[in-house]
Short mmCIF file of N, CA and C in Angstrom, two decimals:
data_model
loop_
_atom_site.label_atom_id
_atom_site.label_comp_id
_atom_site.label_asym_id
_atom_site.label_seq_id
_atom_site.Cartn_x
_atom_site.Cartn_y
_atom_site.Cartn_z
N UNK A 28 -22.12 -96.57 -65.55
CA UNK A 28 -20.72 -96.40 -65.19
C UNK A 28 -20.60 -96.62 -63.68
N UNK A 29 -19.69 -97.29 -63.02
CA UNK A 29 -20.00 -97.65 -62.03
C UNK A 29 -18.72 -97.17 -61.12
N UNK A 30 -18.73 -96.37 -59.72
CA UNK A 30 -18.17 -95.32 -59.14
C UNK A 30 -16.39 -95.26 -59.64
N UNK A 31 -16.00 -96.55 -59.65
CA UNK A 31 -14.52 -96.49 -59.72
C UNK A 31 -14.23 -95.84 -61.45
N UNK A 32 -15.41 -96.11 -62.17
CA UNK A 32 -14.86 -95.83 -64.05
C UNK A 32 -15.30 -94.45 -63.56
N UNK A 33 -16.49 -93.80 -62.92
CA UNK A 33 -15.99 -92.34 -62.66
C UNK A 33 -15.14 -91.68 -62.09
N UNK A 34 -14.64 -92.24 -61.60
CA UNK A 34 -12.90 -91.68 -61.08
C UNK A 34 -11.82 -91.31 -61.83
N UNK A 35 -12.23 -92.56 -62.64
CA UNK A 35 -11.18 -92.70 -63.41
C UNK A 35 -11.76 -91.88 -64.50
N UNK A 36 -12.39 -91.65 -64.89
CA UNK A 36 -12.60 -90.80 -66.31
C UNK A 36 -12.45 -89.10 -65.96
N UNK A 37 -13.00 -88.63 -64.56
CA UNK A 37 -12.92 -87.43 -64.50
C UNK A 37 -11.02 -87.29 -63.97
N UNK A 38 -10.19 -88.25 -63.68
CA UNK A 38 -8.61 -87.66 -63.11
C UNK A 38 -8.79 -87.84 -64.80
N UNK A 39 -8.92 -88.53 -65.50
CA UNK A 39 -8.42 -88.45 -67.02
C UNK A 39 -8.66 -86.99 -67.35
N UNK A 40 -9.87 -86.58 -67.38
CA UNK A 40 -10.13 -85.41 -67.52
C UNK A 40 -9.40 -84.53 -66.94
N UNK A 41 -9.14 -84.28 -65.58
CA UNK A 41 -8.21 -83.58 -65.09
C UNK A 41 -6.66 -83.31 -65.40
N UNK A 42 -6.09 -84.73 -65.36
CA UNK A 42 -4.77 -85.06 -66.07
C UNK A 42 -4.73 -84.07 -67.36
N UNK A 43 -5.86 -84.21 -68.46
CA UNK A 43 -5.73 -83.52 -69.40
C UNK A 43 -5.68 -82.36 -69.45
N UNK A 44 -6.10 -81.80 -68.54
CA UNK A 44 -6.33 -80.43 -68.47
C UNK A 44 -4.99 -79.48 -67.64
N UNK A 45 -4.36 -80.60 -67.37
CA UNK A 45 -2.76 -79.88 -67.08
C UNK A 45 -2.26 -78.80 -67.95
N UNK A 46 -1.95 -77.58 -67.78
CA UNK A 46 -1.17 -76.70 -68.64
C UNK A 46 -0.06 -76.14 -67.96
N UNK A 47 1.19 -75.69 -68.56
CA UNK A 47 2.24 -74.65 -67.53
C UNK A 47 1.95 -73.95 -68.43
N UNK A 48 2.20 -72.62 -67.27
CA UNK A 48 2.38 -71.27 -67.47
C UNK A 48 3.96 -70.56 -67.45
N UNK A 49 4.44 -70.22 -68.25
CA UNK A 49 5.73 -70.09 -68.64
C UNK A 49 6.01 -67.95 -68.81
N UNK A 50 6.17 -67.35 -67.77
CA UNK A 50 6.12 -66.26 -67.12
C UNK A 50 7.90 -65.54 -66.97
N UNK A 51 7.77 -64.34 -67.36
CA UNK A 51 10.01 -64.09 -66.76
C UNK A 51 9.73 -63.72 -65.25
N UNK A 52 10.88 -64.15 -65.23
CA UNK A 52 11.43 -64.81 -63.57
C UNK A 52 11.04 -63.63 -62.60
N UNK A 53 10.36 -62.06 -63.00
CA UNK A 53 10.39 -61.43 -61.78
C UNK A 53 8.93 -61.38 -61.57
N UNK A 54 7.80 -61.87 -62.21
CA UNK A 54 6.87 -62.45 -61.91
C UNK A 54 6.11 -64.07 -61.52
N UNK A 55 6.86 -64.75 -61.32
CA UNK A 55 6.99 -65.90 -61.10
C UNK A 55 6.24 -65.77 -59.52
N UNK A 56 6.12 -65.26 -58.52
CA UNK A 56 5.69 -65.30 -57.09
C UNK A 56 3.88 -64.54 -57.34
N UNK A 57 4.14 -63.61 -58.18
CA UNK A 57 2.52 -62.62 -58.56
C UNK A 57 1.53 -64.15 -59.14
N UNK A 58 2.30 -64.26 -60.47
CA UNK A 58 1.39 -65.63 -60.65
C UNK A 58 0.90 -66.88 -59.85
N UNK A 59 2.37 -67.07 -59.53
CA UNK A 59 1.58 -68.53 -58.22
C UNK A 59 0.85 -67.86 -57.86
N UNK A 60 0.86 -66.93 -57.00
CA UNK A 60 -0.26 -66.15 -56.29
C UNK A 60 -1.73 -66.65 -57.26
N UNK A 61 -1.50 -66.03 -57.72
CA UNK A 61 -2.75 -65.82 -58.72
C UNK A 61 -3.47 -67.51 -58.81
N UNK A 62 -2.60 -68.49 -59.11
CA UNK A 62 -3.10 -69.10 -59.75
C UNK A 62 -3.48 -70.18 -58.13
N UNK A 63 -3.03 -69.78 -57.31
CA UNK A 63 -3.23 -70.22 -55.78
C UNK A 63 -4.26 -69.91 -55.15
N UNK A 64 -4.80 -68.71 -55.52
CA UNK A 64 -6.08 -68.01 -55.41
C UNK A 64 -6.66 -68.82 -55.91
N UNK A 65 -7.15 -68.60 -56.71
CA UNK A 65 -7.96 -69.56 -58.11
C UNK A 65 -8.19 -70.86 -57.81
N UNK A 66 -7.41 -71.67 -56.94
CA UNK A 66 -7.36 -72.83 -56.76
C UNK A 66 -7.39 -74.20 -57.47
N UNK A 67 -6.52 -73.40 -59.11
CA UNK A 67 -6.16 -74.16 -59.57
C UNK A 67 -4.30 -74.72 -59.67
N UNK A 68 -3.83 -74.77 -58.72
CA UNK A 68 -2.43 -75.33 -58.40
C UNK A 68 -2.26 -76.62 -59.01
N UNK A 69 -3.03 -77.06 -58.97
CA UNK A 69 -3.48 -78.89 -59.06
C UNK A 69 -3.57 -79.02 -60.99
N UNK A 70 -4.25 -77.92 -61.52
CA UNK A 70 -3.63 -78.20 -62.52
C UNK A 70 -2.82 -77.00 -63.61
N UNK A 71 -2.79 -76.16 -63.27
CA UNK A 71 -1.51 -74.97 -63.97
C UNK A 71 -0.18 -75.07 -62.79
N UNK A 72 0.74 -75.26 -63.71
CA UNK A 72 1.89 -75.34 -63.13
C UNK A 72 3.08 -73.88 -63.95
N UNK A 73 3.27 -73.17 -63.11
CA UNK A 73 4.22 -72.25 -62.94
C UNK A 73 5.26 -72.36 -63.45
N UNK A 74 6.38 -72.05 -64.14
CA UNK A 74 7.65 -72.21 -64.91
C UNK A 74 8.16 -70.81 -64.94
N UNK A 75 9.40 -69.86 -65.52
CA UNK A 75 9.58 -69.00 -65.43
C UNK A 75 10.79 -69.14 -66.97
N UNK A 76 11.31 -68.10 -67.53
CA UNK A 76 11.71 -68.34 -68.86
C UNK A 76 12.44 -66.92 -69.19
N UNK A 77 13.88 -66.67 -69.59
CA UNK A 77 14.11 -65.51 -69.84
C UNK A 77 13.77 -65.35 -71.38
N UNK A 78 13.22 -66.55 -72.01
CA UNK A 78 12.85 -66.38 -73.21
C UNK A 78 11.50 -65.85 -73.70
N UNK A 79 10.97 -65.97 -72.20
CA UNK A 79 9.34 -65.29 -72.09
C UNK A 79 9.10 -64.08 -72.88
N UNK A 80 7.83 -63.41 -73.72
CA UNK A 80 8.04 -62.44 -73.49
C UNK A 80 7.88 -61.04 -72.93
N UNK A 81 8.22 -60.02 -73.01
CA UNK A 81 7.88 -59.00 -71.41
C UNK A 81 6.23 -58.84 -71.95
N UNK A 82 6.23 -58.71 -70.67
CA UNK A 82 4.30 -58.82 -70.23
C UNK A 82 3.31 -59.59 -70.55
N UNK A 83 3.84 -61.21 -71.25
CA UNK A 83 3.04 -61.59 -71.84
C UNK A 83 3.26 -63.03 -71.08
N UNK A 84 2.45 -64.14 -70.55
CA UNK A 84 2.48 -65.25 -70.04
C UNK A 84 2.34 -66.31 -71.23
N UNK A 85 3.23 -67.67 -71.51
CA UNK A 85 3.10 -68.37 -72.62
C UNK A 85 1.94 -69.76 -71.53
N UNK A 86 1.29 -70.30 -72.41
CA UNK A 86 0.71 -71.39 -72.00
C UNK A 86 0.95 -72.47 -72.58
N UNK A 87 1.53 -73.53 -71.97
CA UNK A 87 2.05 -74.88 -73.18
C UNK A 87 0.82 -76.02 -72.54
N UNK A 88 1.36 -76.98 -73.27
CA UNK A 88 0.50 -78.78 -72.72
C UNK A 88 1.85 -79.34 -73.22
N UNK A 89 2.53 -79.47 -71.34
CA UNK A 89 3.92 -80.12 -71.78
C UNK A 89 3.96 -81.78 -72.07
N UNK A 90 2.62 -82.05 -71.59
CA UNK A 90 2.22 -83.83 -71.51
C UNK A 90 2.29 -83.95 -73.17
N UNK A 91 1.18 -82.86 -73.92
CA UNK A 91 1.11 -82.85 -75.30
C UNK A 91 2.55 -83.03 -76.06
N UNK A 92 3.25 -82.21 -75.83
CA UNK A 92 4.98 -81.82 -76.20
C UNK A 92 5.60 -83.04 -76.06
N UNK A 93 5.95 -83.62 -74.77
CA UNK A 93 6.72 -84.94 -74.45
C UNK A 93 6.13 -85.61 -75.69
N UNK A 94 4.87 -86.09 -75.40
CA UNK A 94 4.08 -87.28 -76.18
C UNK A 94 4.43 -87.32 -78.12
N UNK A 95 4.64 -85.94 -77.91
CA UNK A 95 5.42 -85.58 -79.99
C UNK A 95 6.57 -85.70 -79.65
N UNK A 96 6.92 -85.48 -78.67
CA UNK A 96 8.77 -85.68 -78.80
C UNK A 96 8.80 -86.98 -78.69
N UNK A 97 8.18 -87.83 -77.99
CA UNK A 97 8.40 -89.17 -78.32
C UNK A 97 8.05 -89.69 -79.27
N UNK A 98 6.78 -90.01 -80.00
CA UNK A 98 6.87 -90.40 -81.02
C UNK A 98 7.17 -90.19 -82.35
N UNK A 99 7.54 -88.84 -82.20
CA UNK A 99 8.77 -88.11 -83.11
C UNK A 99 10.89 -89.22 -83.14
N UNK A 100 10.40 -89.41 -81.72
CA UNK A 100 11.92 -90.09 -81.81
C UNK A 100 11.79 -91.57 -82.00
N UNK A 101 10.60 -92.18 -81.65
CA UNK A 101 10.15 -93.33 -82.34
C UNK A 101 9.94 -93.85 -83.64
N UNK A 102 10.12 -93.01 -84.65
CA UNK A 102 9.73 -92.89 -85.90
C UNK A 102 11.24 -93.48 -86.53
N UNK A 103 11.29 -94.74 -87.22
CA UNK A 103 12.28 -94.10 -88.26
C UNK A 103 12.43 -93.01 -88.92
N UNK A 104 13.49 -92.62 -89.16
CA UNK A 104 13.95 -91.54 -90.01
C UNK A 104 14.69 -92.16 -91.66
N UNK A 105 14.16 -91.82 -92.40
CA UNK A 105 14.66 -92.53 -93.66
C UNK A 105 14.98 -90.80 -94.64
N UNK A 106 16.21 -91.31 -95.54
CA UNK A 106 16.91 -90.25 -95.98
C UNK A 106 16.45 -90.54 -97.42
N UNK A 107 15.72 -90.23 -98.24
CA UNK A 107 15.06 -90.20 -99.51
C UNK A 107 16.51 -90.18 -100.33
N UNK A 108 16.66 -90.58 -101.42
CA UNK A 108 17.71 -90.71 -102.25
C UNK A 108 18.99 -90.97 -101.88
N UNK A 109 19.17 -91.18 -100.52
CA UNK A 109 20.80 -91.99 -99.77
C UNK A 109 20.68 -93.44 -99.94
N UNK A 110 21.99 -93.70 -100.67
CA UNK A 110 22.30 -94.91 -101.22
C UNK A 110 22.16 -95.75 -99.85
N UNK A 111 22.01 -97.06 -100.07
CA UNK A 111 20.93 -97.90 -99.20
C UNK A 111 20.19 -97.88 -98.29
N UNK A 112 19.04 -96.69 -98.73
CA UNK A 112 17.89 -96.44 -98.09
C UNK A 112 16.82 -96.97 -98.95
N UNK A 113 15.82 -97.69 -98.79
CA UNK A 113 14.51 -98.23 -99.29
C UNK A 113 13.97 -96.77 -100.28
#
């Protein structure tokens, strides 16, 4: 593998490893903290949610999410037994 395909394979790796952290809004400054410490900024990203719930931090893969929402909306949609549908 020759220096530039390792570059590129470990940001792949990295890229992947993106997650948000989805926290209610009066902890939102404790976490960055936290996750600023840690020195992972670069890949957990912070969000805040009144849908959160109390005391509990959600973890998503919003890259994962987009990527189904798109090819979720890419998909035909076909209506089984509606007159001129295949």
């Amino acid at each position: 593998m020759t220096p530039d395909e390792e570059v590129r394979f470990f940001a792949q790796i990295i890229g992947d490893a993106r997650r948000t952290i989805i926290c209610e809004p009066h902890l939102v400054d404790e976490i960055r903290e936290v996750v600023d410490r840690a020195k992972m900024a670069g890949i957990l990203t912070v969000k805040t949610s009144l849908a959160c719930p109390p005391g509990q931090l959600v973890v998503i893969d919003e890259q994962a999410m987009e990527a189904e929402m798109n090819q979720a909306a890419s998909q035909t949609i076909r209506l089984r037994g509606h007159p001129g549908c295949p």
